[in-house]
């Protein structure tokens, strides 16, 4: 049903994102939820601002007492491809 479809989609999106983050040599916290924490270090605030101006829903990790991280909500595969491409440009 619908729940299984969403779970399958989230797993595909997560696997795609893990692969791309590994290629970019970025640390992240593997997740079973609808978001992922990605470590960007000292530039996390600057990168968050730039991603948000491009329309990506990002929260700064300092909200969760993790200032070196950003929290990225998982979307569709197409949205995550766009996110990764935009992140590459910013980095």
Backbone as ProteinMPNN parsed JSONL, in Angstrom:
{"seq_chain_A": "XXXXXXXXXXXXXXXXXXXXXXXXXXXXXXXXXXXXXXXXXXXXXXXXXXXXXXXXXXXXXXXXXXXXXXXXXXXXXXXXXXXXXXXXXXX", "coords_chain_A": {"N_chain_A": [[0.822, -1.202, 0.0], [0.225, 2.327, 0.353], [1.936, 3.235, 2.473], [4.079, 1.411, 2.364], [5.02, 2.061, -0.171], [5.947, 4.671, 0.254], [7.961, 4.141, 2.146], [9.711, 2.571, 0.581], [10.4, 4.448, -1.394], [11.673, 6.385, 0.244], [13.865, 4.865, 1.103], [15.234, 4.473, -1.334], [15.844, 7.125, -1.966], [17.421, 7.805, 0.254], [19.591, 5.988, -0.117], [20.614, 6.943, -2.555], [21.367, 9.532, -1.749], [23.298, 8.941, 0.267], [25.281, 7.742, -1.319], [26.039, 9.915, -2.968], [26.907, 11.785, -1.022], [29.039, 10.382, 0.044], [30.711, 10.37, -2.213], [31.31, 13.08, -2.266], [32.829, 13.192, -0.059], [31.709, 13.843, 2.411], [30.725, 13.858, 5.81], [28.012, 12.195, 7.454], [25.027, 11.406, 9.316], [23.704, 8.313, 9.315], [20.252, 7.506, 8.707], [16.906, 6.598, 9.738], [14.787, 8.094, 9.423], [12.815, 10.881, 8.101], [14.629, 12.777, 7.454], [18.06, 13.931, 7.189], [21.22, 14.291, 8.811], [23.907, 16.256, 7.966], [27.351, 16.744, 8.031], [28.978, 19.777, 7.867], [30.809, 21.395, 8.977], [32.552, 24.393, 9.882], [31.404, 26.047, 7.978], [28.708, 25.618, 7.938], [26.543, 27.351, 8.581], [26.699, 29.423, 6.64], [26.433, 27.841, 4.304], [23.891, 26.768, 4.728], [22.323, 29.113, 4.524], [22.759, 29.764, 1.801], [21.695, 27.485, 0.514], [19.03, 27.697, 1.312], [18.26, 30.05, 0.021], [18.104, 29.059, -2.486], [15.87, 27.597, -2.353], [15.764, 25.25, -0.843], [14.772, 23.225, 1.887], [16.223, 23.552, 4.76], [17.616, 23.074, 7.968], [19.582, 24.58, 10.452], [22.023, 22.8, 12.228], [22.573, 23.628, 14.811], [20.253, 24.071, 16.177], [19.686, 21.611, 17.152], [21.724, 21.259, 18.893], [23.992, 20.681, 17.432], [26.088, 22.21, 15.931], [27.85, 21.98, 13.735], [26.545, 20.698, 11.769], [23.989, 20.285, 9.194], [20.451, 19.958, 8.844], [18.648, 18.102, 6.676], [15.677, 17.743, 4.978], [14.288, 14.833, 3.551], [13.339, 14.468, 0.187], [11.755, 13.956, -2.965], [13.402, 11.802, -5.364], [14.201, 13.348, -7.542], [14.216, 15.925, -6.389], [16.26, 15.584, -4.515], [18.428, 15.07, -6.178], [18.697, 17.585, -7.347], [19.289, 19.032, -5.026], [21.799, 17.906, -4.284], [23.363, 18.634, -6.496], [23.258, 21.433, -6.265], [24.462, 21.734, -3.766], [27.047, 20.832, -4.389], [27.901, 22.908, -6.08], [27.997, 25.041, -4.25], [29.864, 24.187, -2.359]], "CA_chain_A": [[0.0, 0.0, 0.0], [0.858, 3.641, 0.309], [3.028, 3.32, 3.448], [5.224, 0.674, 1.818], [5.535, 2.841, -1.302], [6.713, 5.781, 0.832], [9.18, 3.554, 2.734], [10.585, 2.175, -0.527], [10.918, 5.686, -1.978], [12.631, 6.97, 1.188], [15.082, 4.043, 1.076], [15.94, 4.8, -2.586], [16.357, 8.488, -1.831], [18.523, 7.736, 1.224], [20.738, 5.322, -0.747], [21.156, 7.902, -3.523], [22.019, 10.612, -1.013], [24.505, 8.391, 0.891], [26.27, 7.57, -2.388], [26.538, 11.231, -3.381], [27.649, 12.377, 0.091], [30.319, 9.659, 0.098], [31.527, 10.885, -3.324], [31.749, 14.426, -1.88], [33.63, 13.016, 1.156], [31.034, 14.525, 3.513], [30.229, 13.0, 6.884], [26.58, 12.308, 7.731], [24.529, 10.425, 10.272], [22.685, 7.482, 8.668], [18.959, 7.787, 9.306], [15.706, 5.851, 9.373], [13.721, 9.102, 9.473], [12.577, 11.628, 6.858], [15.655, 13.813, 7.289], [19.433, 13.468, 7.397], [22.152, 15.278, 9.343], [25.134, 16.265, 7.167], [28.376, 17.579, 8.67], [29.624, 20.726, 6.964], [31.823, 22.124, 9.726], [32.447, 25.827, 10.169], [30.637, 26.751, 6.943], [27.324, 25.124, 7.913], [25.605, 28.482, 8.556], [26.797, 30.036, 5.304], [25.89, 26.9, 3.32], [22.447, 26.731, 4.972], [21.742, 30.327, 3.938], [22.797, 29.666, 0.339], [20.741, 26.457, 0.092], [17.668, 28.2, 1.522], [17.935, 31.015, -1.033], [17.809, 28.259, -3.687], [14.585, 26.947, -2.147], [15.851, 23.975, -0.135], [14.344, 23.28, 3.278], [17.38, 23.153, 5.56], [17.69, 23.665, 9.3], [20.933, 24.568, 10.992], [22.143, 21.781, 13.266], [22.695, 24.205, 16.157], [18.934, 23.894, 16.794], [19.763, 20.296, 17.801], [23.016, 21.257, 19.581], [24.965, 20.099, 16.501], [26.338, 23.378, 15.073], [28.643, 21.679, 12.542], [25.682, 19.926, 10.875], [22.715, 20.801, 8.703], [19.387, 18.953, 8.806], [18.043, 18.167, 5.348], [14.498, 16.894, 4.819], [14.322, 14.016, 2.339], [12.253, 14.714, -0.756], [11.76, 12.992, -4.062], [14.721, 11.577, -5.952], [14.511, 14.528, -8.369], [14.566, 17.028, -5.488], [17.555, 15.298, -3.901], [19.442, 15.286, -7.226], [18.877, 19.041, -7.405], [19.963, 19.431, -3.792], [23.216, 17.49, -4.363], [24.022, 19.489, -7.504], [23.384, 22.777, -5.684], [25.467, 21.634, -2.698], [28.36, 20.761, -5.054], [28.246, 24.273, -6.544], [28.295, 25.882, -3.08], [31.106, 23.725, -1.736]], "C_chain_A": [[0.86, 1.257, 0.0], [2.068, 3.732, 1.241], [4.272, 2.6, 2.936], [5.86, 1.416, 0.647], [6.42, 3.981, -0.783], [8.028, 5.262, 1.421], [10.184, 3.188, 1.655], [11.213, 3.402, -1.163], [11.959, 6.307, -1.053], [13.937, 6.198, 1.193], [15.896, 4.347, -0.178], [16.589, 6.17, -2.491], [17.547, 8.51, -0.876], [19.761, 7.112, 0.592], [21.42, 6.239, -1.753], [21.966, 8.974, -2.796], [23.308, 10.133, -0.353], [25.62, 8.261, -0.144], [26.892, 8.906, -2.76], [27.35, 11.9, -2.273], [29.004, 11.695, 0.258], [31.255, 10.149, -1.005], [32.096, 12.26, -2.983], [32.611, 14.402, -0.616], [33.042, 13.806, 2.332], [30.558, 13.506, 4.54], [28.737, 13.243, 7.052], [26.202, 11.245, 8.74], [23.449, 9.612, 9.566], [21.361, 7.561, 9.433], [17.89, 6.782, 8.882], [14.514, 6.809, 9.329], [13.594, 9.812, 8.133], [13.554, 12.783, 6.682], [17.017, 13.204, 7.566], [20.27, 14.627, 7.93], [23.468, 15.137, 8.569], [26.129, 17.224, 7.814], [29.06, 18.458, 7.638], [30.628, 21.614, 7.693], [31.506, 23.593, 9.902], [31.553, 26.578, 9.185], [29.152, 26.391, 6.959], [26.297, 26.258, 7.855], [25.533, 29.14, 7.188], [26.141, 29.137, 4.249], [24.377, 26.781, 3.473], [21.764, 27.919, 4.312], [21.67, 30.219, 2.417], [21.795, 28.636, -0.173], [19.298, 26.957, 0.234], [17.285, 29.225, 0.464], [17.618, 30.294, -2.344], [16.522, 27.444, -3.507], [14.625, 25.611, -1.428], [15.539, 24.158, 1.344], [15.437, 22.684, 4.164], [17.239, 23.794, 6.935], [19.14, 23.57, 9.751], [20.987, 23.591, 12.161], [22.235, 22.335, 14.671], [21.363, 24.137, 16.907], [18.918, 22.6, 17.61], [21.073, 20.13, 18.564], [24.094, 20.546, 18.756], [25.361, 21.169, 15.485], [27.127, 23.107, 13.801], [27.809, 20.984, 11.454], [24.535, 20.764, 10.319], [21.73, 19.631, 8.68], [18.641, 19.139, 7.499], [16.854, 17.208, 5.304], [14.618, 16.122, 3.511], [13.111, 14.346, 1.481], [12.209, 13.606, -1.784], [13.18, 12.826, -4.569], [15.143, 12.791, -6.776], [14.931, 15.705, -7.494], [15.948, 16.821, -4.878], [18.692, 15.415, -4.911], [19.738, 16.769, -7.347], [19.632, 19.563, -6.199], [21.46, 19.125, -3.871], [23.967, 18.371, -5.359], [24.245, 20.893, -6.971], [24.45, 22.789, -4.588], [26.873, 21.588, -3.296], [28.822, 22.141, -5.5], [28.687, 25.147, -5.384], [29.612, 25.49, -2.445], [32.293, 24.142, -2.582]], "O_chain_A": [[2.051, 1.232, -0.312], [3.113, 4.249, 0.846], [5.385, 3.111, 3.056], [7.081, 1.407, 0.486], [7.504, 4.225, -1.312], [9.082, 5.865, 1.221], [11.375, 3.463, 1.794], [12.412, 3.414, -1.444], [13.023, 6.717, -1.517], [15.008, 6.798, 1.277], [17.119, 4.468, -0.103], [17.74, 6.354, -2.887], [18.56, 9.152, -1.154], [20.863, 7.64, 0.741], [22.647, 6.311, -1.805], [23.097, 9.281, -3.174], [24.316, 10.837, -0.401], [26.765, 8.626, 0.12], [28.113, 9.027, -2.857], [28.376, 12.519, -2.553], [29.999, 12.348, 0.576], [32.451, 10.326, -0.772], [33.224, 12.579, -3.359], [33.069, 15.445, -0.15], [33.778, 14.366, 3.145], [30.056, 12.437, 4.191], [28.249, 14.35, 6.825], [26.957, 10.305, 8.988], [22.388, 10.148, 9.246], [21.352, 7.669, 10.659], [17.965, 6.195, 7.803], [13.368, 6.376, 9.212], [14.196, 9.394, 7.144], [13.333, 13.667, 5.855], [17.12, 12.104, 8.108], [20.066, 15.783, 7.559], [24.064, 14.061, 8.519], [25.796, 18.372, 8.109], [29.642, 17.972, 6.669], [31.232, 22.494, 7.08], [30.349, 23.986, 10.052], [31.006, 27.629, 9.521], [28.41, 26.822, 6.076], [25.29, 26.142, 7.156], [24.452, 29.381, 6.651], [25.386, 29.616, 3.403], [23.655, 26.703, 2.479], [20.754, 27.763, 3.625], [20.646, 30.541, 1.814], [21.12, 28.873, -1.175], [18.45, 26.676, -0.614], [16.129, 29.28, 0.045], [16.943, 30.848, -3.213], [16.131, 26.692, -4.399], [13.62, 24.9, -1.401], [15.982, 25.12, 1.972], [15.553, 21.465, 4.295], [16.79, 24.934, 7.047], [19.832, 22.594, 9.462], [20.08, 23.568, 12.993], [22.004, 21.607, 15.636], [21.346, 24.145, 18.138], [18.229, 22.502, 18.625], [21.491, 19.009, 18.851], [24.987, 19.899, 19.302], [25.016, 21.061, 14.308], [27.086, 23.914, 12.872], [28.304, 20.716, 10.359], [24.16, 21.794, 10.878], [22.119, 18.474, 8.52], [18.071, 20.2, 7.242], [17.001, 16.013, 5.56], [15.001, 16.683, 2.485], [11.997, 14.487, 1.986], [12.577, 12.465, -1.508], [14.061, 13.621, -4.239], [16.297, 13.216, -6.72], [15.89, 16.406, -7.815], [16.719, 17.771, -4.741], [19.799, 15.815, -4.552], [20.898, 17.168, -7.44], [20.505, 20.423, -6.321], [22.289, 19.98, -3.562], [25.087, 18.803, -5.085], [25.301, 21.484, -7.196], [25.241, 23.727, -4.489], [27.788, 22.227, -2.777], [29.985, 22.503, -5.324], [29.644, 25.912, -5.51], [30.393, 26.35, -2.038], [33.436, 23.848, -2.23]]}, "name": "protein", "num_of_chains": 1, "seq": "XXXXXXXXXXXXXXXXXXXXXXXXXXXXXXXXXXXXXXXXXXXXXXXXXXXXXXXXXXXXXXXXXXXXXXXXXXXXXXXXXXXXXXXXXXX"}
